[in-house]
PDB file of C-alpha atoms in Angstrom:
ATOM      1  CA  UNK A  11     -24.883   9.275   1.575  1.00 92.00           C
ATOM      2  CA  UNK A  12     -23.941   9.611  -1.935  1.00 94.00           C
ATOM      3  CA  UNK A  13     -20.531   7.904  -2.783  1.00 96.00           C
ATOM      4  CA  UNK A  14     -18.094   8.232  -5.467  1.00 96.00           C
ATOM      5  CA  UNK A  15     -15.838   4.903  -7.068  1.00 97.00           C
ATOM      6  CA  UNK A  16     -13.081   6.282  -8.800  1.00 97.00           C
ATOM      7  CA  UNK A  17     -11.657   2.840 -10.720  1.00 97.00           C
ATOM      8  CA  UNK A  18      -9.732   1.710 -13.895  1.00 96.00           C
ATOM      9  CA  UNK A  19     -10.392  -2.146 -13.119  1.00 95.00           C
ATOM     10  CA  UNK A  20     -13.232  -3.341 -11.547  1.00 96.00           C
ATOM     11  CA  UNK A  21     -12.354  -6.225  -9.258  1.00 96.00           C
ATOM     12  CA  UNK A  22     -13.859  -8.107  -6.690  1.00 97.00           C
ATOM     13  CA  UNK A  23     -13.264  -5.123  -4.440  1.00 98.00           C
ATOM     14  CA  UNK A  24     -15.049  -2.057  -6.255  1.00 97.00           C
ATOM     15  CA  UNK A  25     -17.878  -4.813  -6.984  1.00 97.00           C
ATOM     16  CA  UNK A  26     -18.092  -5.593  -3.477  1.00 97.00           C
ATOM     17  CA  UNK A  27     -17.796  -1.736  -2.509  1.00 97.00           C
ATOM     18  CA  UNK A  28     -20.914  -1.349  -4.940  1.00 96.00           C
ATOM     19  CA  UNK A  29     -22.844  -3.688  -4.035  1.00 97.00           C
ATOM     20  CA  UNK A  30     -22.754  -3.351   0.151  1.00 97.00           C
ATOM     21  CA  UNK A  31     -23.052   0.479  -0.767  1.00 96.00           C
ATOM     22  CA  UNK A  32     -26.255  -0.367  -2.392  1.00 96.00           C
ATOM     23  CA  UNK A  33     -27.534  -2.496   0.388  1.00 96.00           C
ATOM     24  CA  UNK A  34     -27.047  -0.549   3.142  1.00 94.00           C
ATOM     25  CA  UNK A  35     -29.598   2.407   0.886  1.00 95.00           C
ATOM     26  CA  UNK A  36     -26.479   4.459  -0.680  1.00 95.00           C
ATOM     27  CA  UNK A  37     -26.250   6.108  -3.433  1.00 95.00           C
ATOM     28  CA  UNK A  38     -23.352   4.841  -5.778  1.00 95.00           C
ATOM     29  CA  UNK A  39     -21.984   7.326  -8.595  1.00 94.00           C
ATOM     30  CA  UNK A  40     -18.890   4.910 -10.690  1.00 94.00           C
ATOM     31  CA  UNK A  41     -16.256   6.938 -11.955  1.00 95.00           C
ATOM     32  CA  UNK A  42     -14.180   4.932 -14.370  1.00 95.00           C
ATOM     33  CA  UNK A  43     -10.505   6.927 -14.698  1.00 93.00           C
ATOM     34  CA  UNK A  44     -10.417   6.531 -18.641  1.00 90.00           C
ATOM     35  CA  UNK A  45     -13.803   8.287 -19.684  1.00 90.00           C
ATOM     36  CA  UNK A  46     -13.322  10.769 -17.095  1.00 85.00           C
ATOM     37  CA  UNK A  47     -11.604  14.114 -17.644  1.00 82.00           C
ATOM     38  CA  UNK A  48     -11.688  17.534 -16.154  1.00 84.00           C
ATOM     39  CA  UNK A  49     -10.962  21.223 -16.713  1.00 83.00           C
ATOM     40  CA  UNK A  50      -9.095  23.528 -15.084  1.00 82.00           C
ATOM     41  CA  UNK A  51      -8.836  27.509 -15.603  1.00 78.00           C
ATOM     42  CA  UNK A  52     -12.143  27.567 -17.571  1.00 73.00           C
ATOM     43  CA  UNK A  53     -16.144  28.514 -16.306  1.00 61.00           C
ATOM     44  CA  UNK A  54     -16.921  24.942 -16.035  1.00 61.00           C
ATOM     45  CA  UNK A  55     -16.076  22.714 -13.211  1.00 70.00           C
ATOM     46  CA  UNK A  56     -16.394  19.034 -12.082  1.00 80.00           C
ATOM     47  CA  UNK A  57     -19.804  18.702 -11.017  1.00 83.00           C
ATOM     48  CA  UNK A  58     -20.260  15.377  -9.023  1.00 88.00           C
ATOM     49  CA  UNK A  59     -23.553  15.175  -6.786  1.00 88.00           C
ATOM     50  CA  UNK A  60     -20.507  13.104  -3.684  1.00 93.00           C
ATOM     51  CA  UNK A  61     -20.380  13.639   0.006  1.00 93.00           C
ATOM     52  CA  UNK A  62     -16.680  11.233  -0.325  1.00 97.00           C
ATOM     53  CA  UNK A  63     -15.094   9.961  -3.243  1.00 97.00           C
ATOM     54  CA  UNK A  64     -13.816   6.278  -2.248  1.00 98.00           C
ATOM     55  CA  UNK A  65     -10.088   5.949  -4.427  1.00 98.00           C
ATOM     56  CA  UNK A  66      -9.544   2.420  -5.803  1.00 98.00           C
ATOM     57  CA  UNK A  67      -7.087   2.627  -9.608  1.00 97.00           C
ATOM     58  CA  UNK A  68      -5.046   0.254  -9.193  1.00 94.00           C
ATOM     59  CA  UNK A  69      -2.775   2.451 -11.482  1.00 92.00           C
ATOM     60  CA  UNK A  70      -0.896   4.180  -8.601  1.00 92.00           C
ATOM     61  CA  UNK A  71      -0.247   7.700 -11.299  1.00 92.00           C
ATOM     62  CA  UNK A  72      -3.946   7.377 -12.128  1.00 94.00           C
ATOM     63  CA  UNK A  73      -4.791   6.978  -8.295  1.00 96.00           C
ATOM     64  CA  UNK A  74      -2.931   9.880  -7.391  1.00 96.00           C
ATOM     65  CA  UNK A  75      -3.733  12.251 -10.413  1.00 95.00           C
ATOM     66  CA  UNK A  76      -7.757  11.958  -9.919  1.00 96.00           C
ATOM     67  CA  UNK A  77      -7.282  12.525  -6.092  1.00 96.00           C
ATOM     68  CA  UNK A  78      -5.597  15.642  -6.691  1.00 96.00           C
ATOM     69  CA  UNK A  79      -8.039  16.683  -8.979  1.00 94.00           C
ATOM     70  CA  UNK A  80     -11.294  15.832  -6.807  1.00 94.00           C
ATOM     71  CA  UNK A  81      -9.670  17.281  -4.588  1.00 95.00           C
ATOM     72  CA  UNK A  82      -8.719  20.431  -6.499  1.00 91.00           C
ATOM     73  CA  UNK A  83     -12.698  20.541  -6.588  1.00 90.00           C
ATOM     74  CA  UNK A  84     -12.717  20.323  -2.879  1.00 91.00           C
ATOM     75  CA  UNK A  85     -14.265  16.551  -2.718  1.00 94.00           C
ATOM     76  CA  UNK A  86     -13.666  14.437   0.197  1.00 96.00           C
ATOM     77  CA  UNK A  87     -11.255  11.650  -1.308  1.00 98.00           C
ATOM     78  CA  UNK A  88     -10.281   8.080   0.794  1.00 98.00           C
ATOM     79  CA  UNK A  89      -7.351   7.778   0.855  1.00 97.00           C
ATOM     80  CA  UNK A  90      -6.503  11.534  -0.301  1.00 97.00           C
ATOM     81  CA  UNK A  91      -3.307  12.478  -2.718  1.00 98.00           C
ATOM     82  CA  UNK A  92      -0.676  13.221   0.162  1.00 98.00           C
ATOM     83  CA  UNK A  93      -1.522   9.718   1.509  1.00 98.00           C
ATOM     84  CA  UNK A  94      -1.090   8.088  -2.115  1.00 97.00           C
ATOM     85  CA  UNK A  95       2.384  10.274  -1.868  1.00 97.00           C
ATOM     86  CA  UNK A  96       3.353   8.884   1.003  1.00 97.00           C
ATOM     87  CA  UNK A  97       2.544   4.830   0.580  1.00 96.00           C
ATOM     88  CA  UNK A  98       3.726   5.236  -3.149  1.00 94.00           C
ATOM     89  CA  UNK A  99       7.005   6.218  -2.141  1.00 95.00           C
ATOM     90  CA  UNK A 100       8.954   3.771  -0.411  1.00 95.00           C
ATOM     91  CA  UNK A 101      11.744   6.191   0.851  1.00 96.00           C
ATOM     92  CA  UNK A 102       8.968   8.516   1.779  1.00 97.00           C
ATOM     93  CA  UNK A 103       7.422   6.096   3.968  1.00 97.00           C
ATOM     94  CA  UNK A 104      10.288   4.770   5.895  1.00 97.00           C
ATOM     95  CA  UNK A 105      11.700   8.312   6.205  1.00 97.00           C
ATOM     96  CA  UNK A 106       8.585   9.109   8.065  1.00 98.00           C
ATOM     97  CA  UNK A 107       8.027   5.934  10.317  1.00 98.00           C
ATOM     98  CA  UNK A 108      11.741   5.881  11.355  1.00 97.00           C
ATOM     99  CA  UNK A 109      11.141   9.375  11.839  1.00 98.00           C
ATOM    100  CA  UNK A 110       8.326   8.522  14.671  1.00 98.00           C
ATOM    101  CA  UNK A 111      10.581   5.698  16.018  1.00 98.00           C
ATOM    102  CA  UNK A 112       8.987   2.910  14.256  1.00 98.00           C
ATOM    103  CA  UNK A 113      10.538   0.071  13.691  1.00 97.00           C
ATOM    104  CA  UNK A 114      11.536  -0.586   9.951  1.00 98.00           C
ATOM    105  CA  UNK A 115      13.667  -2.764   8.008  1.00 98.00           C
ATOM    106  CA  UNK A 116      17.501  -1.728   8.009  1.00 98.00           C
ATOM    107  CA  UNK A 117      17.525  -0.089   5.341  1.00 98.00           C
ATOM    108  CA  UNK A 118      20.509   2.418   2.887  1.00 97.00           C
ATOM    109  CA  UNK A 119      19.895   4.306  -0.426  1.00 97.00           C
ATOM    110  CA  UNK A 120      23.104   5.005  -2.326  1.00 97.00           C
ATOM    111  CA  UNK A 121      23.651   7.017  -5.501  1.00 97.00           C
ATOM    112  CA  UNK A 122      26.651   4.976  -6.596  1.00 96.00           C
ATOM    113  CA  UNK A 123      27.112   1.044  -7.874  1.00 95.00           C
ATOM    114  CA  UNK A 124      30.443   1.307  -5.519  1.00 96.00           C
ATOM    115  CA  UNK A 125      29.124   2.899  -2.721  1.00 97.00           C
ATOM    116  CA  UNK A 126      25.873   0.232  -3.154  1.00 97.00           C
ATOM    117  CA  UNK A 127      28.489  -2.548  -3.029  1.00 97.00           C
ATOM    118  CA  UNK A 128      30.618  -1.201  -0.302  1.00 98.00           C
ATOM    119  CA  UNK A 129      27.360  -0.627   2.119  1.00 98.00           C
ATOM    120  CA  UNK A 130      26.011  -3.681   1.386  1.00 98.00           C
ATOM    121  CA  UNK A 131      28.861  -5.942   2.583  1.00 97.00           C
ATOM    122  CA  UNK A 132      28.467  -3.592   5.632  1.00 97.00           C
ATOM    123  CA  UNK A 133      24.527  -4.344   6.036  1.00 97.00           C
ATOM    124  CA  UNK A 134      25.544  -8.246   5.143  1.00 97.00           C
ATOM    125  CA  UNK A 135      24.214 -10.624   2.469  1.00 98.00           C
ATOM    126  CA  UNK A 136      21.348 -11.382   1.253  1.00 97.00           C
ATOM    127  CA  UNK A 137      20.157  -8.166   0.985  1.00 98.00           C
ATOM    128  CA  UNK A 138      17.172  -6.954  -1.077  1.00 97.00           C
ATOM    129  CA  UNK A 139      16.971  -4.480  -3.482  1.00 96.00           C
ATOM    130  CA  UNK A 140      13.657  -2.619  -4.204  1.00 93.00           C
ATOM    131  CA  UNK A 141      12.257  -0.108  -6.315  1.00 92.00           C
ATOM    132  CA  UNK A 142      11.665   3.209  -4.649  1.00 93.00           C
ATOM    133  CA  UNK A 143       8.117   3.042  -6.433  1.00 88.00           C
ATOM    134  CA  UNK A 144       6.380  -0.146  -7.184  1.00 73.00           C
ATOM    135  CA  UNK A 145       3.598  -2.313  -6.046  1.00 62.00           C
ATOM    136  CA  UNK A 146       2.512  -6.279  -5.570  1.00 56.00           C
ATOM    137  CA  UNK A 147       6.326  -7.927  -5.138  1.00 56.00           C
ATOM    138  CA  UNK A 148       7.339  -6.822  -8.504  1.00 67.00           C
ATOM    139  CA  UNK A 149      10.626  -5.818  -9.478  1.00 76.00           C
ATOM    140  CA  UNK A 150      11.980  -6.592  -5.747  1.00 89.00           C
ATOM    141  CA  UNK A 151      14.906  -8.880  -5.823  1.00 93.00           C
ATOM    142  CA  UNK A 152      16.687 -10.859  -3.313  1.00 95.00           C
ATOM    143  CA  UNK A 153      20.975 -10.654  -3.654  1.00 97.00           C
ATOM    144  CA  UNK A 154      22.779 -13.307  -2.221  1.00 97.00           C
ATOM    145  CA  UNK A 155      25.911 -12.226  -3.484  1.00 97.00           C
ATOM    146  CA  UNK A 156      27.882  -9.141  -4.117  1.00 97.00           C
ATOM    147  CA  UNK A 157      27.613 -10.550  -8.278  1.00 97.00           C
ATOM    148  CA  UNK A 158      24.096 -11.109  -8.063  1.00 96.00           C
ATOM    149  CA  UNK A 159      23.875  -7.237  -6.782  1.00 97.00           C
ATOM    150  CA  UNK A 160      25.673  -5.987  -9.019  1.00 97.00           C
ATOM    151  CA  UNK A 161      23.513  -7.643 -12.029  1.00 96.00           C
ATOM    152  CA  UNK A 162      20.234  -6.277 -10.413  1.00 95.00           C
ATOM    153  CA  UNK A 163      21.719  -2.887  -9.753  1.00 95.00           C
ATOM    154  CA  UNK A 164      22.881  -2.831 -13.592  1.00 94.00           C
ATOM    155  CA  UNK A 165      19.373  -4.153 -14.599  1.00 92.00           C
ATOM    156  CA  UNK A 166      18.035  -0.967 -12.503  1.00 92.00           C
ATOM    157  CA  UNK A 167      20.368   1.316 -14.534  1.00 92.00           C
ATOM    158  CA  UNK A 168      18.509   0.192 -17.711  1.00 90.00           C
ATOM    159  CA  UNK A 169      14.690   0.865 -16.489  1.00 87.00           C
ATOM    160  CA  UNK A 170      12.966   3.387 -17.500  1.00 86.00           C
ATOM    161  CA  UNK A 171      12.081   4.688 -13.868  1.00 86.00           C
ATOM    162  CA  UNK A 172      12.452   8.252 -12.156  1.00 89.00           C
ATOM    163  CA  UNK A 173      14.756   6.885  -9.350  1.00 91.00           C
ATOM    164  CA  UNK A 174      17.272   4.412 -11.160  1.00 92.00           C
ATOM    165  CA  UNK A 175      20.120   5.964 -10.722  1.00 95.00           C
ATOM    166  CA  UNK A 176      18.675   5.735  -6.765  1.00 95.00           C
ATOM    167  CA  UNK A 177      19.538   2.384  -4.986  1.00 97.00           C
ATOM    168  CA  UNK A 178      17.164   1.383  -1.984  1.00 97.00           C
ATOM    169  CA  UNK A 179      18.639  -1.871  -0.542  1.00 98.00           C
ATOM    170  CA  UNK A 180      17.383  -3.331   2.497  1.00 97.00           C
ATOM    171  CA  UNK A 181      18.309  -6.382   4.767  1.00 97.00           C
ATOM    172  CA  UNK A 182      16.951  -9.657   4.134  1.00 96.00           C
ATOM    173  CA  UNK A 183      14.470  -9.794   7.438  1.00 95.00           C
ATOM    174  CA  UNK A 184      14.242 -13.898   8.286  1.00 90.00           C
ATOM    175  CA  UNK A 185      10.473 -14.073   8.861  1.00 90.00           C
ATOM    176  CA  UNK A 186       8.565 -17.139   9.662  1.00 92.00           C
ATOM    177  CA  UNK A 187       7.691 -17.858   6.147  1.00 92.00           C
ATOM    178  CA  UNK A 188       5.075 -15.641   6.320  1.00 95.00           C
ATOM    179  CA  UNK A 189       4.354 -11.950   6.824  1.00 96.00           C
ATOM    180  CA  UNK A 190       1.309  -9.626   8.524  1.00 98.00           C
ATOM    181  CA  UNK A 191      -1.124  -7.617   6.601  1.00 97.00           C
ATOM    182  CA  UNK A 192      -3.557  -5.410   9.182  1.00 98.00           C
ATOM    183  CA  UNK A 193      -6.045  -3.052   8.017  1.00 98.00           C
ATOM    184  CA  UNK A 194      -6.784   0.694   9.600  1.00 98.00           C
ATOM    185  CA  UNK A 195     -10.130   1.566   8.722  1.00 98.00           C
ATOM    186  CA  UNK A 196     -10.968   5.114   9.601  1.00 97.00           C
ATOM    187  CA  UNK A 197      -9.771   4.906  13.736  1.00 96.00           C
ATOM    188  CA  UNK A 198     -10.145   1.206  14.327  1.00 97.00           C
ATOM    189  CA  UNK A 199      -7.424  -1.725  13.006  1.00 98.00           C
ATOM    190  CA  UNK A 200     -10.323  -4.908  12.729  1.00 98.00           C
ATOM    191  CA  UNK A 201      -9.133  -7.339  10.618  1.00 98.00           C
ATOM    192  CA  UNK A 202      -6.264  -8.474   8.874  1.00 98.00           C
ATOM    193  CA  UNK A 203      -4.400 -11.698   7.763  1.00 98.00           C
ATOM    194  CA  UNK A 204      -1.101 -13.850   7.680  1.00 97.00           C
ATOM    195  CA  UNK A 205       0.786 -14.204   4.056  1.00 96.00           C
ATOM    196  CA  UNK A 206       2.220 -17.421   4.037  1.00 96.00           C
ATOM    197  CA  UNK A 207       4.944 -18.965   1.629  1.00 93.00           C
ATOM    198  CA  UNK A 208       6.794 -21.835   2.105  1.00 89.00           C
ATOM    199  CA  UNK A 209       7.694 -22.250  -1.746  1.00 86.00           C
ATOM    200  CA  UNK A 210       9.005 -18.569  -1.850  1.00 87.00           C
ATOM    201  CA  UNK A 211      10.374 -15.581   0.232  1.00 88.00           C
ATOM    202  CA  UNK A 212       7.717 -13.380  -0.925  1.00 88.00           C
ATOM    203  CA  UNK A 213       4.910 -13.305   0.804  1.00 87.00           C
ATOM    204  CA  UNK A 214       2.520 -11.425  -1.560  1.00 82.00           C
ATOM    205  CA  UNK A 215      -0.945 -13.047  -2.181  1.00 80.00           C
ATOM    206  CA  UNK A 216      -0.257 -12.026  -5.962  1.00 75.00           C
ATOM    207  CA  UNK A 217       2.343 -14.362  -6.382  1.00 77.00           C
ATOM    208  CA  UNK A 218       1.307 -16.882  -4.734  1.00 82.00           C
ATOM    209  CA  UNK A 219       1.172 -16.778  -0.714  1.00 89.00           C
ATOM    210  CA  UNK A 220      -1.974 -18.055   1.136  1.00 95.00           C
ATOM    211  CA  UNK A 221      -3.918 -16.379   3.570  1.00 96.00           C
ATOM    212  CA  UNK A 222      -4.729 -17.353   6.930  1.00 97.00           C
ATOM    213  CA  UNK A 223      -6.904 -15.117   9.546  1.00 97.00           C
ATOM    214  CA  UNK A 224      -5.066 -12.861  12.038  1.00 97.00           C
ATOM    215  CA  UNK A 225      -5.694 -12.670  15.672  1.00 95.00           C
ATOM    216  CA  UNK A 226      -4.740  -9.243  16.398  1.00 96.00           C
ATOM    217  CA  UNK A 227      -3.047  -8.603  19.686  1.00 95.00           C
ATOM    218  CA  UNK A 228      -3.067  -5.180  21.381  1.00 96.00           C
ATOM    219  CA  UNK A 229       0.827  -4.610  20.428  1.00 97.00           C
ATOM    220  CA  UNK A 230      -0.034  -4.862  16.682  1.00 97.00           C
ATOM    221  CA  UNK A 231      -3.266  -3.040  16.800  1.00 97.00           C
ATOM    222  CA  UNK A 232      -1.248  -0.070  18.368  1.00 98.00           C
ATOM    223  CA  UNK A 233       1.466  -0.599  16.161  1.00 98.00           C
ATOM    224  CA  UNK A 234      -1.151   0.162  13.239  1.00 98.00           C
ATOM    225  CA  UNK A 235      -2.665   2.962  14.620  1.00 98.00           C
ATOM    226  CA  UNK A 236       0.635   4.477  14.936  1.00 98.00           C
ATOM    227  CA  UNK A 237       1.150   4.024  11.660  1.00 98.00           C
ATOM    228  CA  UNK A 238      -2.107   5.697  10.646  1.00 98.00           C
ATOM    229  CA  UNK A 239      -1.036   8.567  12.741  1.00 98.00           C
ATOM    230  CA  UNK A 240       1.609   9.233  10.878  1.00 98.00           C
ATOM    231  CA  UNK A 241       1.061   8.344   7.489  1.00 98.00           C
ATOM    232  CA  UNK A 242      -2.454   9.874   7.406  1.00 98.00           C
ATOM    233  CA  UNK A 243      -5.193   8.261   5.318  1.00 97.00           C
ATOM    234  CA  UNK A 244      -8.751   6.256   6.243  1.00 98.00           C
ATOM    235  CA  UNK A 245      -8.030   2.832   4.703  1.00 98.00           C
ATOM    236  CA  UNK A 246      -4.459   1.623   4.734  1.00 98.00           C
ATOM    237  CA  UNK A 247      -3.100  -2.334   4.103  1.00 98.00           C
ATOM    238  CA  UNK A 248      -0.304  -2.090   6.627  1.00 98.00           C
ATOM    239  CA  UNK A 249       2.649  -4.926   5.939  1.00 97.00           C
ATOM    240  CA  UNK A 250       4.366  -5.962   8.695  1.00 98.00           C
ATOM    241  CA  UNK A 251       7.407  -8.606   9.395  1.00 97.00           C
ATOM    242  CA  UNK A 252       7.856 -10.590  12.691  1.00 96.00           C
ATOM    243  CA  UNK A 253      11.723 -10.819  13.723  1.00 95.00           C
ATOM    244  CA  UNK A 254      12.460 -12.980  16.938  1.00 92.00           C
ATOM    245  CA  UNK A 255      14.644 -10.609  18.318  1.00 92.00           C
ATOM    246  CA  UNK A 256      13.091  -6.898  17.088  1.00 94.00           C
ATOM    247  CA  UNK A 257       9.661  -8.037  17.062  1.00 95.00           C
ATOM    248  CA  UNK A 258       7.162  -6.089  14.881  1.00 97.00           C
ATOM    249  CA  UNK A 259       9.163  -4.315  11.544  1.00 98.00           C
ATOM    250  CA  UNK A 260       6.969  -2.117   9.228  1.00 98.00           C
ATOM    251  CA  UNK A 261       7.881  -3.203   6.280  1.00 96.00           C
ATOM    252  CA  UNK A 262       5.345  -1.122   3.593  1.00 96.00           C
ATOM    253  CA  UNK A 263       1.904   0.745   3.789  1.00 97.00           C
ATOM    254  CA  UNK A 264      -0.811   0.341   0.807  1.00 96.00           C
ATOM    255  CA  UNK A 265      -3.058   3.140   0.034  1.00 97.00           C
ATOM    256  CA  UNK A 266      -5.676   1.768  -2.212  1.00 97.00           C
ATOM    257  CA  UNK A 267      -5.230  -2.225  -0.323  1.00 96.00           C
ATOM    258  CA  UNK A 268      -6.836  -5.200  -2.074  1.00 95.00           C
ATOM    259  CA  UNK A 269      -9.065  -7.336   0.569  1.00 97.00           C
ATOM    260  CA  UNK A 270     -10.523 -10.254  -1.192  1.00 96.00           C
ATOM    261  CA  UNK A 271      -8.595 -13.188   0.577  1.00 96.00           C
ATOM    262  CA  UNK A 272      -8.881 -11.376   4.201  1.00 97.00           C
ATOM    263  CA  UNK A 273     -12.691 -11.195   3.804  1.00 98.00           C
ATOM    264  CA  UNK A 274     -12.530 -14.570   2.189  1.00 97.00           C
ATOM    265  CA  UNK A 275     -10.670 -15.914   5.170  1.00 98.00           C
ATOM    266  CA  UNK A 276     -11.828 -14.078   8.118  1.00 97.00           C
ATOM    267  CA  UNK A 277     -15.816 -13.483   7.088  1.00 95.00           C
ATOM    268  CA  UNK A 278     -15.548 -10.136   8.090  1.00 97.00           C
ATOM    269  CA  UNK A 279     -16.788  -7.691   5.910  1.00 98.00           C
ATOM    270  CA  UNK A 280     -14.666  -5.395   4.557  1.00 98.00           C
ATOM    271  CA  UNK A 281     -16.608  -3.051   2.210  1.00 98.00           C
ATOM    272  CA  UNK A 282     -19.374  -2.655   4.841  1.00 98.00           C
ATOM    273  CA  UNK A 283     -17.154  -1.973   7.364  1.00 98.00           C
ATOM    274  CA  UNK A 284     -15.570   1.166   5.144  1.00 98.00           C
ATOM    275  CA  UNK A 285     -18.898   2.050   4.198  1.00 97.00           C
ATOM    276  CA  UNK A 286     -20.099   2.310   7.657  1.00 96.00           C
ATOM    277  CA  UNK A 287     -16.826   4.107   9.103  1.00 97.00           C
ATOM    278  CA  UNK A 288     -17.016   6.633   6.135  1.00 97.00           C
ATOM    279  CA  UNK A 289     -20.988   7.397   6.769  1.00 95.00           C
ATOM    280  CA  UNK A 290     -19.668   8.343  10.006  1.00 94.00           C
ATOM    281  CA  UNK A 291     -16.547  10.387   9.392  1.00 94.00           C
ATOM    282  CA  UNK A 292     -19.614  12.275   6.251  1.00 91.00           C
ATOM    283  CA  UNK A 293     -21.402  13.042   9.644  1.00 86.00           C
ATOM    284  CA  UNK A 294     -19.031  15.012  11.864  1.00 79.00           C
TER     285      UNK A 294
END
């Protein structure tokens, strides 16, 4: 199998990716995002020698702009541009899993500070306030008050984003101090990992959280492969929250998903793993 890396950073991950690839007898073709380029319109075309382009920019515009143009070149791309859509989006994504009956975070978008304020003493404080797109615990923020909301929603105002005149405010779900990241890899959920934080609310490895290995139970594997189902895509970081009374709440869905600590933590090997599932899916 010959396999495309489409990258702007290369991490531990795309390293890794390289490296098993190599191993196992693949052929490897990098693809760093800025010294590629590509016509449209014109007699040339992209010529890469790939059964399946593997996407892993951790610039989600530069994710999503080369998948739609491998693909515009009809290229096999993991995880493909309606996926990146779909997990960039956070609206998009709960729209779909409440959709399927999945169980998400309560969630409102308003288009008004006053109608913000007004549903929000509704939902009840703290309640947190997220941008629509946006990745790694960034520019979320918890309100504990209907001042403190009112600051962040004014902050929003003054970004330079798409959506912020759009106001996507969910409850404040009171995990364990911890929250759930599971992998799908092609049709199988194998591995994933507890988040853990007892210094802060967010639970994002990037800021700070630890992470412990996951025993999977069949409730969250099929909770996962739901998710697959209906978000689409061959590798997807699923984040989930654990509420005493609702149980399992989707809480986000990662297209291109970071896996250092879980192979770190769980010796299972993540790249191969891909790598093997993809040389299958190349097959049929």
């Amino acid at each position: 199998m010959i396999l495309g890396v489409s990258y702007d950073l290369l991490r531990w991950e795309e390293k890794n990716l390289i490296e098993e690839a190599k191993k196992i007898g693949h052929n490897i073709i990098p693809l760093f995002t800025k010294d590629f380029y590509s016509f449209f319109g014109v007699s040339s075309s992209l010529n890469l020698d790939t059964d399946v382009i593997i996407q892993r920019n951790t610039s989600h515009s530069r994710a999503l702009l080369t998948s739609l143009i491998f693909e515009g070149y009809n290229y096999k791309v993991i995880n493909d541009s309606t996926t990146l859509i779909r997990c960039e989006n956070k609206l998009y994504t709960l729209a779909l899993l409440n959709k399927h009956g999945i169980n998400v975070p309560r969630t409102f978008v308003s288009f008004s500070r006053e109608k913000t304020l007004e549903l929000a003493d509704k939902l009840g404080y703290p309640v947190v306030v997220k941008p629509i797109e946006g990745s790694w615990g960034r520019m979320i923020a918890k309100a504990n008050d209907k001042d403190i909301l009112m600051s962040l929603l004014e902050y929003q105002e003054y970004t330079t984003s798409q959506y912020r005149y759009a106001y996507f405010v969910q409850e404040f779900v009171n995990k364990p101090n911890r929250d759930i990241r599971i992998f799908v890899i092609g049709d199988e959920a194998p591995v994933g990992i507890y988040r853990i934080n007892e210094k802060n609310w967010k639970t994002n490895t990037a800021l700070g959280a630890r992470a412990e290995p996951l025993k999977i139970d069949d409730e969250l594997q099929d909770l996962a492969l739901k998710v697959k189902e209906v978000i689409g895509g061959f590798f997807l970081g699923i984040d989930i929250f654990e509420d005493k009374e609702r149980g399992y709440i989707v809480n986000e869905v990662n297209g291109v998903p970071e896996y250092k600590n879980t192979v770190r933590v769980n010796n299972f090997n993540v790249s191969q793993y891909l790598i093997k599932k993809i040389s299958e899916w190349v097959r049929k």
